[in-house]
Amino acid sequence: MKAVIYNGPRDVTVSNVPDARIEKPTDAVVRMTATNICGSDLHMYEGRTSFEKGRVFGHENLGQVIEIGPGVDRVKKGDWVCLPFNVGCGFCENCERGLTGFCLTCNPGTAGAAYGFAEMGPYQGGQAELLRVPYADFNCLSLPADAAEKQDDYVMLSDIFPTGWHATELAGVLPGETVAIYGAGPVGLMATHSAIIKGAARVFVVDSHDDRLALAKKLGGIPVDMRRCDPVQEILGHTDGLGTDRGCECVGYQCCDRHGKEASSYTMNSLVASTKATGGIGVVGVFVPQDPGAKDELAKQGKMAFDFGALWFKGQQIKTGQANVKAYNRRLRDLIHVGKATPSAIISHRLGLDQAPDAYQHFDARDEGWTKVVLKPAA
């Protein structure tokens, strides 16, 4: 099968690799029809992680089941399914509690597994023609009859839509509240979409790219261009100096300050400053225990100069962590099905698998107009 292979920093190719196959009775094999390039793929693409050369990228996956193992009962051949990026077993302590992003079975020695991701187990990614799905009955989200027609919406259920929703859940967003979202990449845009669906009164979206800010406005957000203003002061000015009720961090450890200089603490300290006293902050941007590629000595150790005193004095709460996709994906699927959620609105490019190397280059460079890429292996 063809697959997107990592060869080293900023070097991916589409190569032939052995077909994905049934390895355990509980496996399924899915023919990929839509698989996204995610912002967190760029951490690996840029060589900022321990992702091994020769492995397949891709954790945002959707397609049709073409083969099932003898231990699979619910999922059938021909089913359209979306796969949560979390690989979960369904029976460990964390999975039973709904914390599928922290499965204790699928990546022994740590909590959490994923397709095609550094330090998240041996599972190949779905930027390929075929994908092996472990514990298929548990991990496959079955899709309704409009799956083929709306697959560009449903594929967002694999990661970014639930992750954006998770940001608002961690922050505690309630109807009528004000929200500040730092980052208008795909996850930040999905957090914007989620906050609007939840009934937030105003959603401020901070970024420095015209195309992303325009999408945030299209989704109902209030764009804040950090190149032209101090976002904290801008948000305070719109909230009588109090700050927003809630804040969401949707950038992660490679965030930059107003001048485009990488500064891993910038978004977190800005959120503390622009969120009101006793407000809630949700952090879904990726922060890592070690970042050897960082220029800052603290950042190399996965640490930052964080304004904890202000956080404590304001009585704020921070919740963090990757999304437990299965906690949300069924309800979000149904919002898509009835037309109340349209996450495909952020897609800028729909490309064949062979175009992946060029797509990675443009997306990594944050080139104008490259907001979300969906690869079509079956095209």
Coordinates of C-alpha atoms in Angstrom, one line a residue:
M1 CA 0.0 0.0 0.0
K2 CA 1.0 3.6 -0.4
A3 CA 1.7 5.6 2.8
V4 CA 3.3 8.9 4.0
I5 CA 6.6 7.9 5.5
Y6 CA 8.8 10.0 7.8
N7 CA 12.4 10.1 6.7
G8 CA 13.7 12.8 8.9
P9 CA 13.1 16.5 9.7
R10 CA 10.9 18.1 7.1
D11 CA 11.3 15.1 4.8
V12 CA 8.3 12.9 4.1
T13 CA 7.7 10.7 1.0
V14 CA 4.8 8.6 -0.3
S15 CA 6.2 5.1 -0.5
N16 CA 5.0 1.5 -0.8
V17 CA 5.0 -0.4 2.5
P18 CA 3.4 -3.7 3.5
D19 CA -0.4 -3.7 3.6
A20 CA -2.0 -3.2 7.0
R21 CA -3.5 -6.5 8.0
I22 CA -5.3 -8.3 10.8
E23 CA -2.8 -9.1 13.6
K24 CA -5.2 -10.0 16.4
P25 CA -8.8 -11.4 16.5
T26 CA -10.1 -8.0 17.7
D27 CA -8.6 -6.0 14.8
A28 CA -10.2 -4.5 11.7
V29 CA -8.7 -3.2 8.5
V30 CA -10.1 0.1 7.2
R31 CA -9.7 1.5 3.6
M32 CA -8.8 5.1 4.1
T33 CA -11.0 7.7 2.3
A34 CA -10.1 10.8 4.3
T35 CA -7.1 11.4 6.6
N36 CA -6.0 14.8 7.8
I37 CA -2.7 16.6 8.4
C38 CA -2.8 17.8 12.0
G39 CA -0.9 20.6 13.6
S40 CA 0.6 18.2 16.0
D41 CA 2.0 16.2 13.0
L42 CA 4.2 19.2 12.4
H43 CA 6.0 18.7 15.8
M44 CA 7.2 15.3 14.4
Y45 CA 7.7 16.6 10.8
E46 CA 10.0 19.3 12.1
G47 CA 12.1 16.8 14.0
R48 CA 11.0 18.1 17.4
T49 CA 10.1 14.6 18.8
S50 CA 11.4 11.1 18.9
F51 CA 9.3 9.9 16.0
E52 CA 11.2 7.0 14.3
K53 CA 12.2 7.2 10.6
G54 CA 10.3 4.9 8.4
R55 CA 7.0 5.1 10.3
V56 CA 3.7 6.2 8.8
F57 CA 2.1 9.5 9.9
G58 CA -1.6 10.1 10.4
H59 CA -4.0 10.1 13.4
E60 CA -7.1 11.7 11.9
N61 CA -8.7 8.9 10.0
L62 CA -12.0 7.8 8.3
G63 CA -12.9 5.1 5.9
Q64 CA -14.7 1.9 5.2
V65 CA -14.1 -1.4 6.9
I66 CA -12.8 -4.1 4.5
E67 CA -11.8 -6.9 6.8
I68 CA -12.6 -7.9 10.4
G69 CA -11.0 -10.3 12.8
P70 CA -12.9 -13.3 14.2
G71 CA -13.2 -11.6 17.5
V72 CA -15.1 -8.5 16.1
D73 CA -18.8 -8.6 16.7
R74 CA -20.3 -5.1 16.2
V75 CA -18.4 -3.7 13.3
K76 CA -19.1 -5.2 9.9
K77 CA -17.5 -5.1 6.5
G78 CA -18.7 -2.1 4.5
D79 CA -19.3 0.1 7.6
W80 CA -18.2 3.7 7.3
V81 CA -16.2 4.5 10.5
C82 CA -14.3 7.3 12.0
L83 CA -11.3 6.4 14.3
P84 CA -10.5 8.4 17.4
F85 CA -6.9 9.3 17.4
N86 CA -6.7 7.7 20.9
V87 CA -6.2 3.9 20.6
G88 CA -8.0 2.4 23.6
C89 CA -8.7 -1.1 24.9
G90 CA -12.1 -0.5 26.4
F91 CA -11.5 -2.5 29.5
C92 CA -8.6 -1.0 31.6
E93 CA -9.3 1.3 34.6
N94 CA -9.0 4.5 32.6
C95 CA -11.0 3.4 29.6
E96 CA -13.8 2.2 31.9
R97 CA -13.8 5.7 33.4
G98 CA -14.1 7.2 29.9
L99 CA -10.5 8.4 29.9
T100 CA -9.6 6.7 26.6
G101 CA -6.8 9.1 25.9
F102 CA -4.9 7.5 28.8
C103 CA -5.4 3.8 28.1
L104 CA -3.2 1.6 30.3
T105 CA -3.2 -1.4 27.9
C106 CA -2.3 -0.2 24.4
N107 CA 1.0 1.4 25.1
P108 CA 2.6 -0.6 28.0
G109 CA 4.6 1.5 30.5
T110 CA 2.7 4.7 30.0
A111 CA -0.9 6.1 29.7
G112 CA -2.2 6.7 26.2
A113 CA -1.8 5.4 22.7
A114 CA -2.4 6.8 19.2
Y115 CA -2.0 6.1 15.5
G116 CA 1.3 7.4 13.9
F117 CA 2.5 9.5 16.8
A118 CA 5.7 9.8 18.8
E119 CA 5.8 8.0 22.2
M120 CA 2.3 6.8 21.7
G121 CA 2.8 3.1 20.9
P122 CA 3.7 1.1 17.8
Y123 CA 0.6 1.8 15.7
Q124 CA 1.1 2.9 12.2
G125 CA -0.7 6.1 11.0
G126 CA -3.6 6.4 8.6
Q127 CA -2.0 8.6 6.0
A128 CA -2.1 5.5 3.9
E129 CA -4.4 3.4 1.8
L130 CA -5.2 1.0 4.6
L131 CA -5.2 1.2 8.4
R132 CA -5.2 -1.6 11.1
V133 CA -7.6 -0.7 13.9
P134 CA -7.0 -2.5 17.2
Y135 CA -10.0 -3.4 19.5
A136 CA -12.2 -2.4 16.5
D137 CA -15.5 -2.9 18.3
F138 CA -14.5 -0.3 20.9
N139 CA -12.5 2.1 18.7
C140 CA -14.7 2.4 15.5
L141 CA -17.3 5.1 15.6
S142 CA -20.0 3.9 13.1
L143 CA -21.3 6.7 10.9
P144 CA -24.9 7.2 9.5
A145 CA -26.1 6.8 6.0
D146 CA -24.7 10.2 4.9
A147 CA -21.2 9.2 5.7
A148 CA -19.9 9.3 2.2
E149 CA -21.5 12.6 1.5
K150 CA -20.4 14.3 4.7
Q151 CA -17.1 12.5 5.3
D152 CA -15.1 15.8 5.3
D153 CA -17.2 16.7 8.3
Y154 CA -17.1 13.4 10.0
V155 CA -13.3 12.9 9.6
M156 CA -13.0 15.9 12.0
L157 CA -14.4 13.6 14.7
S158 CA -11.1 11.8 14.8
D159 CA -9.4 14.6 16.7
I160 CA -9.8 18.3 16.1
F161 CA -13.5 18.7 16.7
P162 CA -13.5 16.7 19.9
T163 CA -10.3 18.3 20.9
G164 CA -11.7 21.8 20.4
W165 CA -14.8 20.8 22.3
H166 CA -12.6 19.3 25.0
A167 CA -10.9 22.7 25.4
T168 CA -14.2 24.3 26.2
E169 CA -15.1 21.5 28.6
L170 CA -11.8 21.8 30.5
A171 CA -12.4 25.6 30.7
G172 CA -16.0 25.0 31.8
V173 CA -17.7 27.1 29.2
L174 CA -21.4 27.8 29.9
P175 CA -24.1 29.6 27.8
G176 CA -23.8 33.3 27.9
E177 CA -20.2 33.5 29.0
T178 CA -17.2 35.2 27.4
V179 CA -14.3 33.1 26.1
A180 CA -10.8 33.9 24.9
I181 CA -9.2 31.3 22.6
Y182 CA -5.5 31.6 21.9
G183 CA -4.7 30.1 18.6
A184 CA -6.8 30.0 15.4
G185 CA -5.2 26.9 13.9
P186 CA -7.6 24.0 13.3
V187 CA -8.1 23.1 17.0
G188 CA -8.6 26.8 18.0
L189 CA -11.1 27.1 15.2
M190 CA -12.9 24.0 16.4
A191 CA -12.9 25.4 20.0
T192 CA -14.5 28.5 18.6
H193 CA -17.1 26.5 16.8
S194 CA -17.7 24.5 20.0
A195 CA -18.1 27.6 22.2
I196 CA -20.5 29.1 19.8
I197 CA -22.6 25.9 19.7
K198 CA -22.6 25.9 23.5
G199 CA -24.1 29.4 23.5
A200 CA -21.1 31.6 24.5
A201 CA -22.0 35.2 24.3
R202 CA -18.6 36.4 22.9
V203 CA -15.6 34.4 21.7
F204 CA -12.4 36.3 21.3
V205 CA -9.9 34.5 19.0
V206 CA -6.2 35.5 19.1
D207 CA -3.9 34.7 16.3
S208 CA -1.4 36.4 13.8
H209 CA -2.6 35.0 10.5
D210 CA -5.1 36.7 8.3
D211 CA -6.7 33.6 6.8
R212 CA -7.2 32.0 10.2
L213 CA -8.6 35.1 11.8
A214 CA -11.0 35.4 8.9
L215 CA -12.2 31.8 9.5
A216 CA -12.6 32.6 13.2
K217 CA -14.9 35.5 12.3
K218 CA -16.8 33.3 9.8
L219 CA -17.5 30.8 12.7
G220 CA -18.8 33.6 14.9
G221 CA -15.7 34.6 16.8
I222 CA -14.2 38.1 17.4
P223 CA -10.8 38.1 15.8
V224 CA -7.9 39.6 17.8
D225 CA -4.8 40.2 15.6
M226 CA -1.8 40.0 18.0
R227 CA 0.4 41.6 15.4
R228 CA -1.5 44.9 15.8
C229 CA -2.4 44.9 19.5
D230 CA -1.5 43.4 22.8
P231 CA -4.2 40.7 23.0
V232 CA -4.5 40.8 26.8
Q233 CA -5.2 44.6 26.8
E234 CA -7.6 44.2 23.8
I235 CA -9.6 41.5 25.7
L236 CA -9.6 43.5 28.9
G237 CA -10.8 46.5 27.1
H238 CA -13.8 44.6 25.8
T239 CA -14.6 43.1 29.2
D240 CA -14.6 46.2 31.4
G241 CA -11.1 45.3 32.6
L242 CA -12.3 42.1 34.2
G243 CA -11.3 39.6 31.6
T244 CA -13.2 36.7 30.1
D245 CA -15.0 34.0 32.0
R246 CA -13.1 31.3 30.3
G247 CA -9.9 30.8 28.3
C248 CA -8.6 28.1 26.0
E249 CA -5.0 27.4 25.0
C250 CA -5.0 25.8 21.5
V251 CA -1.3 26.4 20.4
G252 CA 1.1 24.5 22.6
Y253 CA 4.8 24.6 23.3
Q254 CA 5.8 26.1 20.0
C255 CA 3.7 29.2 20.5
C256 CA 5.2 32.6 19.6
D257 CA 4.9 36.0 21.1
R258 CA 3.6 39.1 19.4
H259 CA 6.9 39.5 17.5
G260 CA 6.9 36.0 16.1
K261 CA 9.6 34.8 18.5
E262 CA 9.0 31.3 19.9
A263 CA 8.1 31.6 23.6
S264 CA 6.5 28.6 25.2
S265 CA 5.1 30.5 28.1
Y266 CA 3.4 33.3 26.1
T267 CA -0.1 31.9 25.7
M268 CA -0.3 30.5 29.2
N269 CA 0.8 33.8 30.9
S270 CA -1.5 35.7 28.5
L271 CA -4.5 33.5 29.5
V272 CA -3.8 34.1 33.2
A273 CA -3.8 37.8 32.5
S274 CA -6.9 37.9 30.3
T275 CA -9.1 35.5 32.3
K276 CA -11.1 37.0 35.1
A277 CA -10.6 36.1 38.8
T278 CA -12.0 32.6 39.5
G279 CA -12.2 31.9 35.8
G280 CA -11.4 28.6 34.1
I281 CA -8.6 27.8 31.6
G282 CA -8.5 24.7 29.4
V283 CA -5.2 23.7 27.8
V284 CA -5.3 21.3 24.8
G285 CA -2.3 22.6 23.0
V286 CA 0.5 20.0 23.1
F287 CA 3.2 20.6 25.8
V288 CA 6.0 18.0 26.0
P289 CA 8.2 16.8 28.9
Q290 CA 11.3 17.5 26.8
D291 CA 12.0 19.7 23.8
P292 CA 15.7 19.4 22.8
G293 CA 15.1 21.5 19.7
A294 CA 14.1 24.6 21.8
K295 CA 16.4 27.6 22.0
D296 CA 15.3 28.4 25.6
E297 CA 17.0 26.4 28.3
L298 CA 13.8 25.9 30.4
A299 CA 11.9 24.9 27.3
K300 CA 14.4 22.2 26.5
Q301 CA 13.4 20.6 29.7
G302 CA 9.7 21.0 29.0
K303 CA 9.5 23.8 31.6
M304 CA 8.5 27.5 31.4
A305 CA 8.5 30.7 33.4
F306 CA 4.9 30.6 34.4
D307 CA 3.1 33.4 36.3
F308 CA 1.8 31.1 39.0
G309 CA 1.5 34.0 41.5
A310 CA -1.1 35.7 39.4
L311 CA -2.9 32.5 38.8
W312 CA -3.1 31.8 42.5
F313 CA -4.0 35.3 43.5
K314 CA -6.9 35.3 40.9
G315 CA -8.2 31.9 42.1
Q316 CA -8.2 30.5 38.6
Q317 CA -8.4 26.9 37.7
I318 CA -6.4 25.1 34.9
K319 CA -7.3 21.8 33.4
T320 CA -5.1 20.1 30.8
G321 CA -4.6 17.1 28.6
Q322 CA -5.4 15.5 25.4
A323 CA -9.0 14.8 24.5
N324 CA -10.7 11.6 25.3
V325 CA -12.3 11.5 21.9
K326 CA -14.9 8.8 22.7
A327 CA -16.3 11.0 25.5
Y328 CA -17.6 13.4 22.8
N329 CA -17.6 11.9 19.3
R330 CA -21.1 10.3 19.2
R331 CA -22.8 13.5 20.3
L332 CA -20.7 15.6 17.9
R333 CA -21.4 13.1 15.1
D334 CA -25.2 13.7 15.7
L335 CA -24.7 17.4 15.6
I336 CA -23.1 17.0 12.2
H337 CA -25.8 14.6 11.0
V338 CA -28.6 17.1 11.7
G339 CA -26.6 20.1 10.3
K340 CA -25.9 21.9 13.6
A341 CA -22.2 21.5 13.3
T342 CA -20.1 21.9 10.1
P343 CA -16.4 21.4 11.0
S344 CA -15.5 21.0 7.3
A345 CA -15.9 24.8 7.0
I346 CA -12.2 25.2 7.9
I347 CA -10.8 22.9 5.2
S348 CA -8.7 24.7 2.7
H349 CA -7.3 21.8 0.6
R350 CA -8.5 18.3 -0.4
L351 CA -5.6 16.5 -2.0
G352 CA -4.5 13.1 -3.2
L353 CA -2.1 11.1 -1.0
D354 CA 0.7 11.6 -3.5
Q355 CA 0.5 15.4 -2.8
A356 CA 1.3 14.9 0.9
P357 CA 4.9 16.0 0.8
D358 CA 4.0 19.3 -0.8
A359 CA 1.1 19.8 1.5
Y360 CA 3.3 19.2 4.6
Q361 CA 5.7 21.8 3.3
H362 CA 3.0 24.5 2.9
F363 CA 1.2 23.7 6.1
D364 CA 4.4 23.7 8.1
A365 CA 5.3 27.1 6.6
R366 CA 1.8 28.4 7.6
D367 CA 1.5 29.7 4.1
E368 CA -1.5 31.9 3.4
G369 CA -4.6 29.8 2.8
W370 CA -3.3 26.5 4.1
T371 CA -5.6 26.2 7.1
K372 CA -6.6 22.5 7.1
V373 CA -5.6 19.7 4.7
V374 CA -7.5 16.5 4.0
L375 CA -5.8 13.8 2.1
K376 CA -7.8 11.4 0.0
P377 CA -6.0 8.1 -0.3
A378 CA -8.8 6.5 -2.3
A379 CA -8.9 9.3 -4.9

